[in-house]
Coordinates of C-alpha atoms and ligand atoms in Angstrom, one line a residue:
M227 CA 0.0 0.5 -0.2
P228 CA 1.7 3.5 -0.8
S229 CA 1.9 5.2 2.1
I230 CA 0.1 8.2 3.0
P231 CA 2.1 11.1 3.7
K232 CA 1.1 13.5 6.9
T233 CA 0.5 16.6 4.6
M234 CA -2.0 17.7 1.6
R235 CA -2.1 20.3 -0.5
A236 CA -6.1 22.2 0.1
C237 CA -8.4 25.5 -0.9
V238 CA -9.9 26.3 2.2
L239 CA -12.3 29.3 2.6
E240 CA -10.3 31.8 4.8
A241 CA -13.3 34.2 4.6
Y242 CA -16.7 35.5 2.4
G243 CA -15.5 35.5 -0.6
K244 CA -11.7 34.7 -0.2
I245 CA -10.5 31.4 -1.9
G246 CA -7.2 30.8 -0.3
F247 CA -5.1 27.5 -0.3
R248 CA -2.9 25.7 2.3
E249 CA -1.0 22.3 3.5
L250 CA -3.5 20.6 5.8
A251 CA -2.1 17.5 8.4
V252 CA -4.4 14.6 6.0
P253 CA -7.1 13.7 8.0
V254 CA -6.4 10.6 10.3
P255 CA -10.0 7.9 9.8
A256 CA -11.5 7.8 12.8
P257 CA -12.8 3.3 13.3
D258 CA -15.8 4.0 11.3
E259 CA -14.4 6.2 7.9
A260 CA -12.3 5.7 5.3
L261 CA -9.4 8.0 4.2
C262 CA -10.1 8.7 0.3
K263 CA -8.1 10.8 -1.7
I264 CA -10.3 12.7 -3.5
R265 CA -9.4 12.7 -7.7
A266 CA -12.3 14.8 -8.8
V267 CA -14.7 17.8 -7.1
A268 CA -17.0 19.9 -8.8
I269 CA -18.3 23.7 -7.9
C270 CA -21.7 23.2 -7.6
G271 CA -24.5 26.0 -7.7
S272 CA -24.5 25.4 -3.5
D273 CA -21.0 26.1 -2.8
P274 CA -20.3 30.5 -4.7
K275 CA -22.9 30.6 -2.1
I276 CA -21.8 29.6 0.5
M277 CA -18.6 31.6 -0.5
A278 CA -20.1 35.0 -0.6
G279 CA -21.8 34.3 3.0
S280 CA -25.6 33.7 2.0
Q281 CA -25.8 31.3 3.9
A282 CA -24.9 32.2 6.7
K283 CA -27.8 31.3 8.4
M284 CA -27.8 27.4 7.4
N285 CA -23.7 28.0 9.8
W286 CA -22.3 26.6 5.8
P287 CA -20.3 26.3 7.0
P288 CA -19.3 26.1 10.7
A289 CA -16.0 28.1 11.2
F290 CA -13.0 29.3 8.5
P291 CA -11.1 28.3 7.3
F292 CA -12.9 26.0 6.1
V293 CA -12.6 23.4 3.3
L294 CA -15.9 22.7 1.0
G295 CA -17.1 20.5 -1.7
H296 CA -19.6 18.0 -1.4
E297 CA -19.6 16.5 -5.3
W298 CA -16.5 14.3 -5.7
A299 CA -15.6 10.7 -6.3
G300 CA -11.5 9.1 -5.4
E301 CA -10.4 6.0 -4.6
V302 CA -9.4 4.7 -0.6
A303 CA -6.5 5.4 0.5
A304 CA -7.4 3.4 4.4
V305 CA -9.6 2.0 6.6
G306 CA -10.8 2.3 10.3
E307 CA -11.0 -0.8 11.9
A308 CA -14.6 -1.1 11.7
V309 CA -14.9 -0.8 8.5
T310 CA -16.1 -3.6 5.9
G311 CA -16.5 -4.1 2.6
L312 CA -14.6 -1.1 1.2
K313 CA -10.4 -1.8 0.7
P314 CA -7.6 0.8 -0.4
G315 CA -7.5 1.2 -4.5
D316 CA -11.5 0.9 -4.1
R317 CA -12.8 3.2 -6.3
V318 CA -15.9 5.6 -4.9
A319 CA -17.9 8.3 -5.2
G320 CA -19.1 10.3 -2.2
E321 CA -22.6 11.3 -0.8
G322 CA -22.7 15.3 0.2
H323 CA -24.8 14.2 3.6
C324 CA -24.4 11.4 5.8
G325 CA -27.6 11.1 8.5
C326 CA -26.9 10.2 12.7
G327 CA -28.4 6.7 11.3
Q328 CA -30.9 6.5 14.9
C329 CA -33.4 9.2 14.5
E330 CA -37.1 8.4 12.7
N331 CA -36.1 10.2 10.0
C332 CA -32.6 8.5 9.4
K333 CA -34.6 4.6 10.2
K334 CA -36.9 5.5 7.5
G335 CA -33.9 6.1 4.9
D336 CA -35.0 9.6 5.3
Y337 CA -31.2 10.8 6.0
T338 CA -31.0 14.2 4.4
V339 CA -33.8 15.0 6.7
C340 CA -32.1 13.8 9.8
L341 CA -33.6 15.2 12.8
N342 CA -29.9 15.9 14.9
Y343 CA -28.6 17.6 11.8
G344 CA -25.6 19.3 12.3
R345 CA -25.1 17.0 15.9
R346 CA -21.1 15.8 15.1
E347 CA -21.7 13.3 18.4
L348 CA -24.8 11.7 17.4
G349 CA -22.8 11.0 13.8
H350 CA -24.2 12.8 11.2
R351 CA -22.3 14.4 9.2
H352 CA -22.8 17.8 5.7
Y353 CA -19.4 17.4 4.4
G354 CA -18.4 20.4 2.5
H355 CA -21.0 22.4 4.1
R356 CA -20.2 21.4 8.3
D357 CA -18.1 19.2 8.1
Q358 CA -14.9 19.5 6.0
G359 CA -15.0 19.0 2.9
A360 CA -12.8 17.5 -1.3
N361 CA -11.3 20.8 -2.0
A362 CA -8.4 19.0 -1.0
Q363 CA -5.7 15.4 -1.3
Y364 CA -7.4 13.6 0.7
N365 CA -10.5 13.7 2.9
A366 CA -12.3 11.7 5.8
Y367 CA -16.0 9.9 5.4
R368 CA -18.2 7.2 7.1
A369 CA -18.0 4.5 5.2
K370 CA -22.1 4.9 4.6
A371 CA -21.0 8.2 2.9
L372 CA -19.9 6.5 0.1
A373 CA -20.6 4.4 -3.4
R374 CA -18.4 2.5 -5.0
M375 CA -17.8 3.1 -8.6
P376 CA -18.7 1.3 -11.3
D377 CA -14.9 0.2 -13.0
S378 CA -15.2 2.1 -15.9
L379 CA -16.8 5.4 -14.5
D380 CA -14.6 7.8 -15.4
F381 CA -13.4 10.0 -11.4
A382 CA -14.9 13.1 -13.5
A383 CA -18.0 11.6 -13.5
G384 CA -18.9 9.7 -10.4
A385 CA -17.9 13.9 -9.3
L386 CA -21.4 14.7 -11.2
C387 CA -23.3 11.1 -8.5
D388 CA -24.4 14.2 -6.2
T389 CA -25.9 15.8 -9.2
G390 CA -27.2 13.5 -10.5
G391 CA -28.2 12.0 -7.6
A392 CA -30.1 15.0 -6.6
A393 CA -31.9 14.8 -10.1
L394 CA -33.1 11.2 -9.5
H395 CA -34.0 11.8 -6.1
G396 CA -36.6 14.0 -7.2
V397 CA -37.3 11.7 -9.7
E398 CA -38.9 9.7 -7.6
L399 CA -40.0 11.9 -5.1
T400 CA -42.5 13.1 -7.7
G401 CA -43.2 9.6 -10.3
V402 CA -42.7 9.5 -13.5
T403 CA -46.2 9.5 -15.8
P404 CA -44.7 7.3 -18.5
G405 CA -46.1 8.5 -21.8
G406 CA -46.9 11.7 -20.9
V407 CA -45.0 15.2 -20.7
A408 CA -41.9 16.6 -18.3
V409 CA -41.5 20.1 -18.0
I410 CA -37.7 21.1 -16.9
Y411 CA -37.7 24.4 -15.3
G412 CA -33.0 24.7 -15.5
P413 CA -31.5 23.2 -17.8
G414 CA -28.2 23.8 -15.5
P415 CA -26.3 20.8 -14.1
I416 CA -29.6 19.5 -12.4
G417 CA -31.8 20.0 -15.1
L418 CA -30.0 18.3 -17.3
C419 CA -29.5 15.2 -15.3
V420 CA -33.3 15.4 -15.0
L421 CA -33.7 15.5 -18.0
G422 CA -32.2 11.7 -18.6
I423 CA -33.7 9.8 -15.7
V424 CA -36.7 11.0 -17.1
K425 CA -36.2 9.7 -20.7
S426 CA -35.6 6.5 -19.8
M427 CA -38.3 7.2 -17.5
G428 CA -40.6 7.1 -20.2
S429 CA -41.8 10.6 -20.9
D430 CA -42.7 11.2 -24.0
Q431 CA -42.2 14.4 -24.3
V432 CA -39.7 16.5 -22.2
I433 CA -39.6 20.4 -22.8
M434 CA -36.9 22.4 -20.9
V435 CA -37.1 26.2 -19.9
G436 CA -34.2 28.6 -19.8
R437 CA -31.8 30.5 -22.1
G438 CA -29.0 30.6 -23.6
H439 CA -25.7 27.6 -24.5
R440 CA -27.2 25.5 -22.0
L441 CA -30.5 24.9 -24.1
Q442 CA -28.4 24.2 -27.0
T443 CA -27.4 21.9 -24.8
A444 CA -30.6 20.0 -23.7
R445 CA -31.6 19.7 -27.0
E446 CA -28.4 17.8 -27.8
L447 CA -29.5 15.6 -25.0
G448 CA -32.3 14.8 -26.4
A449 CA -35.1 17.5 -25.3
D450 CA -37.7 17.1 -27.1
A451 CA -38.5 20.9 -27.5
I452 CA -37.5 24.0 -26.4
V453 CA -38.3 27.1 -24.2
D454 CA -36.3 30.7 -23.7
F455 CA -38.7 32.3 -21.0
S456 CA -36.0 35.5 -22.1
R457 CA -38.3 35.6 -25.5
E458 CA -41.9 34.2 -24.4
D459 CA -43.9 33.2 -21.6
A460 CA -42.9 30.1 -20.8
P461 CA -46.1 28.6 -18.6
A462 CA -48.2 30.0 -21.7
R463 CA -45.6 28.3 -24.3
I464 CA -46.2 25.6 -22.5
L465 CA -49.5 25.1 -22.0
E466 CA -49.7 25.8 -25.9
L467 CA -47.6 22.0 -26.5
T468 CA -49.8 20.2 -24.8
G469 CA -52.7 21.0 -25.8
G470 CA -54.1 23.5 -23.2
K471 CA -53.8 20.8 -20.0
G472 CA -50.6 21.4 -19.3
A473 CA -47.2 18.6 -17.9
D474 CA -47.7 15.3 -16.4
E475 CA -44.8 16.9 -13.4
V476 CA -42.3 19.6 -13.3
F477 CA -39.2 19.2 -12.5
E478 CA -37.8 23.6 -11.1
C479 CA -34.2 23.5 -11.1
S480 CA -33.9 26.7 -11.8
G481 CA -34.1 28.9 -7.9
A482 CA -34.8 31.3 -9.3
P483 CA -37.3 33.7 -7.5
A484 CA -40.0 33.0 -10.6
G485 CA -39.3 29.2 -11.1
P486 CA -42.0 27.5 -8.1
H487 CA -44.6 30.5 -8.9
D488 CA -43.9 29.7 -13.6
A489 CA -43.4 25.6 -12.5
V490 CA -47.3 26.1 -11.2
H491 CA -48.5 27.6 -13.7
S492 CA -47.3 24.8 -16.5
V493 CA -48.4 22.2 -14.1
R494 CA -52.3 20.3 -15.0
K495 CA -54.6 20.0 -12.8
G496 CA -53.8 17.4 -10.2
G497 CA -49.5 17.7 -11.4
R498 CA -47.2 16.8 -10.1
V499 CA -44.3 19.9 -9.3
A500 CA -41.2 19.2 -7.3
L501 CA -38.7 21.5 -6.5
V502 CA -34.6 20.9 -6.1
G503 CA -33.5 24.6 -6.6
L504 CA -31.9 26.6 -4.1
Y505 CA -34.0 29.6 -2.8
D506 CA -34.0 32.4 -1.3
D507 CA -37.3 33.0 0.1
S508 CA -37.1 37.3 0.5
A509 CA -36.7 37.4 -3.4
V510 CA -39.1 34.2 -4.6
K511 CA -41.5 35.7 -6.4
P512 CA -45.7 34.5 -4.1
L513 CA -47.5 31.0 -5.6
P514 CA -51.1 31.1 -6.3
L515 CA -52.7 29.1 -4.1
H516 CA -55.8 29.3 -4.9
K517 CA -54.7 27.7 -8.3
I518 CA -53.0 24.5 -6.5
V519 CA -55.5 24.0 -4.2
N520 CA -58.7 24.2 -6.8
E521 CA -56.6 21.9 -8.7
Q522 CA -55.2 19.0 -6.7
I523 CA -51.7 20.2 -7.9
K524 CA -48.9 19.2 -5.6
I525 CA -46.0 20.5 -5.1
I526 CA -42.6 18.6 -2.8
G527 CA -39.8 20.1 -1.6
S528 CA -36.8 16.9 -2.5
K529 CA -33.2 17.3 -0.6
A530 CA -30.1 16.4 -2.0
N531 CA -29.7 12.7 -2.5
P532 CA -30.8 10.0 -0.3
N533 CA -30.5 6.3 -1.5
V534 CA -29.7 6.6 -5.2
S535 CA -25.7 6.8 -5.4
D536 CA -25.1 3.1 -6.8
R537 CA -28.3 3.4 -9.4
V538 CA -27.4 7.2 -10.3
L539 CA -23.7 5.9 -11.2
K540 CA -25.0 3.1 -13.5
M541 CA -26.9 5.7 -15.5
L542 CA -24.3 7.4 -14.8
D543 CA -22.0 4.8 -16.7
K544 CA -24.8 4.0 -19.0
G545 CA -25.0 7.1 -20.8
V546 CA -28.2 8.0 -19.2
I547 CA -27.1 10.4 -17.3
G548 CA -24.9 12.6 -20.9
W549 CA -22.5 13.5 -18.6
R550 CA -19.9 14.1 -21.2
K551 CA -22.1 17.4 -22.0
I552 CA -22.6 18.2 -18.4
V553 CA -19.1 17.8 -17.2
S554 CA -17.7 21.5 -20.2
H555 CA -14.6 21.8 -18.3
R556 CA -11.5 19.8 -15.8
F557 CA -9.2 22.7 -13.8
P558 CA -5.8 21.9 -11.5
L559 CA -7.5 23.1 -8.0
D560 CA -5.2 25.4 -7.6
R561 CA -7.4 27.1 -10.1
Y562 CA -10.3 27.2 -8.2
Q563 CA -11.3 30.5 -8.2
E564 CA -11.5 30.6 -12.0
G565 CA -13.1 27.4 -12.1
V566 CA -16.2 29.5 -9.9
D567 CA -16.1 32.4 -11.5
L568 CA -16.2 30.4 -14.7
F569 CA -19.5 28.7 -13.0
V570 CA -21.3 32.3 -11.6
N571 CA -20.1 33.9 -14.8
R572 CA -21.2 31.2 -17.4
R573 CA -19.3 31.7 -19.4
D574 CA -17.9 29.9 -22.5
R575 CA -19.8 27.7 -22.5
V576 CA -20.0 26.7 -19.0
V577 CA -22.8 23.9 -17.8
K578 CA -20.1 22.1 -14.8
V579 CA -16.9 22.2 -13.1
V580 CA -14.9 19.8 -11.9
M581 CA -11.5 20.0 -10.2
E582 CA -8.9 17.7 -10.2
P583 CA -6.3 17.8 -6.3
W584 CA -4.0 16.0 -8.7
A585 CA -4.0 17.0 -11.8
Ligands
ZN812 ZN1 -24.2 19.9 -4.6
ZN813 ZN1 -30.5 11.1 12.0

């Protein structure tokens, strides 16, 4: 077994808005943890928000300096004595959430809404948010937050385990109507993953709402129709495309202030709307509650990616999720700030940026 160094290169958030690099101690895995060598870590839409300080109310991060990053894949470097089923060299992808395992929600499998959120002493972890993340050469993870990757899958694709998982969880909560119409708001990484998943589950017509180059990517990944909300009234266009009926399911993945409102106006009577974005409640356009009640519209909040990793990794491996068009950029971790700037400003046809700590 290759020896593990004492220190590692890490990208840290030094203060809100300030990225730096430090030589940190390589974590020592606890008995139920595996030390992992991080091969690829993707920038999530939430990372720039955490960096800017808009998630301070969630205590993300809990203190400075902090290592962000929760969408990653890599290799097991060492395991604690209580870990079974994983060994050094295994290729794994990580989940951001690790539940306490003991509360009512965790027992039901709903560990992304663990009732003991933030209680480290009970085993809860939220990597890259409350607990040290993957923007470094190594990190230690509780074994249950890891999923084995298919042998042939690229690490950059494995880093989409979290994103693809958030998409699959939202789809599982709403269900898909085979032969029906699905609308997706937001052709970002999650929305583009939803596209592949709902097509594979039998949606007959998938309509993507967005703007710019990402709409073209949606087209290339199989969207049957695209709607540019900057040029037309998206709900009106969707009603037109569905003969006045509206969609069976709407997936709101944009996180935009008008997203949930427009999603409700795009769904049929009795239809289902999944909210998968990260919203700023003070800015969100109010929902038409009379319509929601009168038309019995189900609105479902979907939190992260519980119990989906093994299946998502297979979907990435089989190309159901078109990760090659979603991962648009790869940089060495040293260029993190450049990656974030590109991602936030939507330059150079960016969709998803993957950083490589060992490049
Ligand atoms: Zn994420
Ligand atoms: Zn729990």
